[in-house]
mmCIF file of C-alpha atoms and ligand atoms in Angstrom:
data_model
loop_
_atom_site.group_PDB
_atom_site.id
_atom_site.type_symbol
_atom_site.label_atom_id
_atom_site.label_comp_id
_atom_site.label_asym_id
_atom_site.label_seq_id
_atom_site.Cartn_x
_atom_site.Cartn_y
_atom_site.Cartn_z
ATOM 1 C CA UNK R 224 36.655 76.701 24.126
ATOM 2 C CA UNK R 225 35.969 74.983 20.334
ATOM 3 C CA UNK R 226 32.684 75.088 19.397
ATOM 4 C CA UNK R 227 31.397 71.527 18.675
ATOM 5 C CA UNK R 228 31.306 71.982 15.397
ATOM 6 C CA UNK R 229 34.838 72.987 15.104
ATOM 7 C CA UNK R 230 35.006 69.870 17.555
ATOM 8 C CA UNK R 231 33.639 67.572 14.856
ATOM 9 C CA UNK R 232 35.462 69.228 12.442
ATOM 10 C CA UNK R 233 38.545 68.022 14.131
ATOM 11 C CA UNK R 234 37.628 64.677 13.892
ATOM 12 C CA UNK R 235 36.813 64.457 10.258
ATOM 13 C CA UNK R 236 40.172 65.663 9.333
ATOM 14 C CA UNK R 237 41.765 64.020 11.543
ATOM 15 C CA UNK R 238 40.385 60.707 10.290
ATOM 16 C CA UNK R 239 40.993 61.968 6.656
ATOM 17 C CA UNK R 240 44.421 63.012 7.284
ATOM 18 C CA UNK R 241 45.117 59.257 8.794
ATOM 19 C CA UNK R 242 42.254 57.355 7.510
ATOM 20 C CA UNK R 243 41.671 53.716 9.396
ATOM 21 C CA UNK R 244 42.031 50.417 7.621
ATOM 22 C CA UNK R 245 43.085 52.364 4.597
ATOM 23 C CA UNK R 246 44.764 50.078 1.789
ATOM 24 C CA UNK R 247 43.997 47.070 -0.398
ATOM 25 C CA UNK R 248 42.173 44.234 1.146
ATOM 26 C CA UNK R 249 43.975 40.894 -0.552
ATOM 27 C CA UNK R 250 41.553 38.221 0.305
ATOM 28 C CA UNK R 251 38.545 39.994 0.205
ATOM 29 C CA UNK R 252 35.215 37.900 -0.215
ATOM 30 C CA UNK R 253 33.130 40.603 -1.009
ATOM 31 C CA UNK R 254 33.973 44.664 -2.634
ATOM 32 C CA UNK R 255 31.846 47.156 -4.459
ATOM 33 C CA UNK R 256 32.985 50.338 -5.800
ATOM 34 C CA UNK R 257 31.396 53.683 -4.904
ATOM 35 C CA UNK R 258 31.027 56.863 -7.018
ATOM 36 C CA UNK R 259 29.820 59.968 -6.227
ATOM 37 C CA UNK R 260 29.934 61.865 -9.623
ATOM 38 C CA UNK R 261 28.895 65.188 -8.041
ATOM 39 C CA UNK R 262 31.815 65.749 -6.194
ATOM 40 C CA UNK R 263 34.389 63.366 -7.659
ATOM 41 C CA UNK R 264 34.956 60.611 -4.829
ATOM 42 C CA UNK R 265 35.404 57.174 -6.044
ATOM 43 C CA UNK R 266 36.012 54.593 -3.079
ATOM 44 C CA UNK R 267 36.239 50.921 -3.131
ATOM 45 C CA UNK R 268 34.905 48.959 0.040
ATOM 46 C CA UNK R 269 36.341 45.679 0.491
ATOM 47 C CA UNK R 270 35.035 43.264 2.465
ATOM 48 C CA UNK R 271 36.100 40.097 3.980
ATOM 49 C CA UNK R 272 33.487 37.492 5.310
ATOM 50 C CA UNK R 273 33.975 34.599 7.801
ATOM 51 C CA UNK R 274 31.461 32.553 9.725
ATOM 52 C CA UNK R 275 28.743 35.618 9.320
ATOM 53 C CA UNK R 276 31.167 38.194 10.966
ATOM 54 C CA UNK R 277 33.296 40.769 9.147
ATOM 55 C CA UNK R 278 36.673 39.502 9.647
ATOM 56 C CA UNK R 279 38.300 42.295 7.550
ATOM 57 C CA UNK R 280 36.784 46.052 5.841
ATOM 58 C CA UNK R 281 39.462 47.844 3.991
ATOM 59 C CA UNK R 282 38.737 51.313 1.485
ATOM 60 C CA UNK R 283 40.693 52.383 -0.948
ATOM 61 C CA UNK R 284 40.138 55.332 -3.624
ATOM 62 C CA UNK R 285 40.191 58.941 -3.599
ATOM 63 C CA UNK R 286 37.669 61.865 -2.124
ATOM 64 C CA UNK R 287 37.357 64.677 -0.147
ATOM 65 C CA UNK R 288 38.184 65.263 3.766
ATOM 66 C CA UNK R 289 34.413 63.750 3.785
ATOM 67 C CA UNK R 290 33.897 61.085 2.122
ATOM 68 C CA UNK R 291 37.167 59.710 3.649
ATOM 69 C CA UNK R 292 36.524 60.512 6.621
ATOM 70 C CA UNK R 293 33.260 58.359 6.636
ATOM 71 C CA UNK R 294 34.805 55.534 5.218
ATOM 72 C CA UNK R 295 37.270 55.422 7.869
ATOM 73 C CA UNK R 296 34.891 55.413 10.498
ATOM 74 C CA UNK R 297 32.421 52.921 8.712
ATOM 75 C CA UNK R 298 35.653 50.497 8.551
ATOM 76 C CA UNK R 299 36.305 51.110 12.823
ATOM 77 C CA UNK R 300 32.631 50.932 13.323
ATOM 78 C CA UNK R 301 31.913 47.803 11.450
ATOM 79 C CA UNK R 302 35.161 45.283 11.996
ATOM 80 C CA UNK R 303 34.534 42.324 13.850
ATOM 81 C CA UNK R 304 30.941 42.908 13.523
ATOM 82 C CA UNK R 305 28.180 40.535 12.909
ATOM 83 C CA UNK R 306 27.147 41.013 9.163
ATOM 84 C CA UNK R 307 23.494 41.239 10.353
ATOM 85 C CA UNK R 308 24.122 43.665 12.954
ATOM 86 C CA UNK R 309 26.617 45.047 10.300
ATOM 87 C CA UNK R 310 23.858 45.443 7.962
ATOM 88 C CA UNK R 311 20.925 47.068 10.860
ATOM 89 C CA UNK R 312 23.868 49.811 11.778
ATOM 90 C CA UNK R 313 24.285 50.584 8.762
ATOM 91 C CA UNK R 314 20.899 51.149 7.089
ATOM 92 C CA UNK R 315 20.249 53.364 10.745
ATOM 93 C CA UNK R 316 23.627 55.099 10.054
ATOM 94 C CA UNK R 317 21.887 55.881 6.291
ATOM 95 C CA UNK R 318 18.931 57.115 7.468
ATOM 96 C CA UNK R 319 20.445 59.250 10.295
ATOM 97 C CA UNK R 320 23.102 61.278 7.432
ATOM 98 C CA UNK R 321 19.497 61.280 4.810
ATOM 99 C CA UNK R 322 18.034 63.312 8.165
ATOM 100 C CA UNK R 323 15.288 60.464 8.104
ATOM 101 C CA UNK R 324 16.365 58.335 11.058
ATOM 102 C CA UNK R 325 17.170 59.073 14.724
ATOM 103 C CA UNK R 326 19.855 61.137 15.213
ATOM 104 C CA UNK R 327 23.327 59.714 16.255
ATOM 105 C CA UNK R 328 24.932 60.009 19.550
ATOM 106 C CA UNK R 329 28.630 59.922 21.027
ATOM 107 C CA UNK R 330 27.881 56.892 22.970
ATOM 108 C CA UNK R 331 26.389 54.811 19.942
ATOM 109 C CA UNK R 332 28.035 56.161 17.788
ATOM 110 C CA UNK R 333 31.242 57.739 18.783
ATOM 111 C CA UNK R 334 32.970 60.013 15.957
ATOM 112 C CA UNK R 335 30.271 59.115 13.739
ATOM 113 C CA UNK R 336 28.188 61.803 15.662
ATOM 114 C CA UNK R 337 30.970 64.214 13.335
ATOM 115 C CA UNK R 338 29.944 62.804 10.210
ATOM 116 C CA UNK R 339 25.873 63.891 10.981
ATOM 117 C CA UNK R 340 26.340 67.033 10.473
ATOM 118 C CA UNK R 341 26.329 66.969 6.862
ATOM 119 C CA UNK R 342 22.358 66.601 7.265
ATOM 120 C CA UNK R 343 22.463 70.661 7.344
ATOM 121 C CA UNK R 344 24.799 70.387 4.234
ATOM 122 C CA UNK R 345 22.444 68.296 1.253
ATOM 123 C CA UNK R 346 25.378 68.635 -1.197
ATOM 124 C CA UNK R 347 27.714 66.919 1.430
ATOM 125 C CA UNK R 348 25.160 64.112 2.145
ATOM 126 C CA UNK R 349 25.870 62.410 -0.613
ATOM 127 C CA UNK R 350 29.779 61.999 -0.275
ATOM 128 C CA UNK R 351 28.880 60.934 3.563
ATOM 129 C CA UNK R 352 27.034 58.209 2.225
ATOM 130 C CA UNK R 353 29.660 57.017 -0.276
ATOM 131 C CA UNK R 354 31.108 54.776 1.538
ATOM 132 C CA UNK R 355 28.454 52.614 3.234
ATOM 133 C CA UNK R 356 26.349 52.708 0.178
ATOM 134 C CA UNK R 357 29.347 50.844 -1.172
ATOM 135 C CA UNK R 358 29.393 49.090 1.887
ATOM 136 C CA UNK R 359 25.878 48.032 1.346
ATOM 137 C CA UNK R 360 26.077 46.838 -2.343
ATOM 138 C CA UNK R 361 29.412 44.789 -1.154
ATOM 139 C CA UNK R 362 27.253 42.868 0.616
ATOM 140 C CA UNK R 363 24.249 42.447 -1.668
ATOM 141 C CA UNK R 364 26.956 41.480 -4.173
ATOM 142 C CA UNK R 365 26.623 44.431 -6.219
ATOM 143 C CA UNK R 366 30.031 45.391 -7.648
ATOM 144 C CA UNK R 367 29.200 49.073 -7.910
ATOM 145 C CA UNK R 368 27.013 51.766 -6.828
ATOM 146 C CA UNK R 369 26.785 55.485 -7.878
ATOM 147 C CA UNK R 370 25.034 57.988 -5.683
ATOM 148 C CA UNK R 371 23.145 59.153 -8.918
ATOM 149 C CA UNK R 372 20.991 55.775 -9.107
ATOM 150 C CA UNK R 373 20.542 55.818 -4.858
ATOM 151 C CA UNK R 374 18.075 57.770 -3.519
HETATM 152 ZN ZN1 ZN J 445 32.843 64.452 -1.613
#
């Protein structure tokens, strides 16, 4: 039987390997760039905004099995969503991959759980992150955001 980590594994490059809601975004209200110098990802989040729900979250960009792999499942996790409760996941999803918050589980958080274990890996953290930091400046109308100037 697969440990769970190869379990998670799984996931990640499964999602990497057929990323959700991967493309261009052509009426996007909102987008930000991310950039993760240390390892080389650079992902744009696009956003689209209607009555105070996300109506559409599309990534573009290139990055490793990780970083891709977290954008896709920020995009599944956040559609449709509320921007406020958009905005509370995904400040707890930040705190859970910085090891700060509580951790995630399956039924929360389905194959985000597969994403948290970067919190043993520091040097992944950061290209975990990537995407909803992007996410995050999208929103604040930021049009980019380096994980060198985030803490
Ligand atoms: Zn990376």
């Amino acid at each position: 039987m697969p440990s769970v980590e190869e379990l998670y594994q799984e996931i990640i490059l499964e999602h990497n390997k057929h990323p959700r809601n991967f493309g261009v975004l052509m009426d996007a209200t909102h987008s930000a760039s991310g950039n993760n110098p240390l390892c080389g990802d650079e992902i744009l989040v696009q956003v689209k905004i209607g009555n105070g729900r996300i109506t559409g979250l599309k990534f573009t960009g290139q990055g490793c099995a990780i970083s891709r792999a977290s954008a896709s499942m920020m995009t599944e996790a956040l559609s449709g969503k509320p921007v406020d409760q958009a905005q509370a996941t995904l400040a707890r999803i930040l705190d859970a991959l910085n090891g700060r918050g509580d951790e995630l589980t399956m039924e929360k958080d389905g194959d985000l759980v597969s994403i948290a274990g970067v919190r043993k890996f520091p040097a992944r953290i950061k290209c975990a992150t990537l995407a909803w930091h992007a996410l995050g400046a999208a929103l604040e109308g930021t049009d980019s955001v380096s994980t060198e100037s985030t803490s």
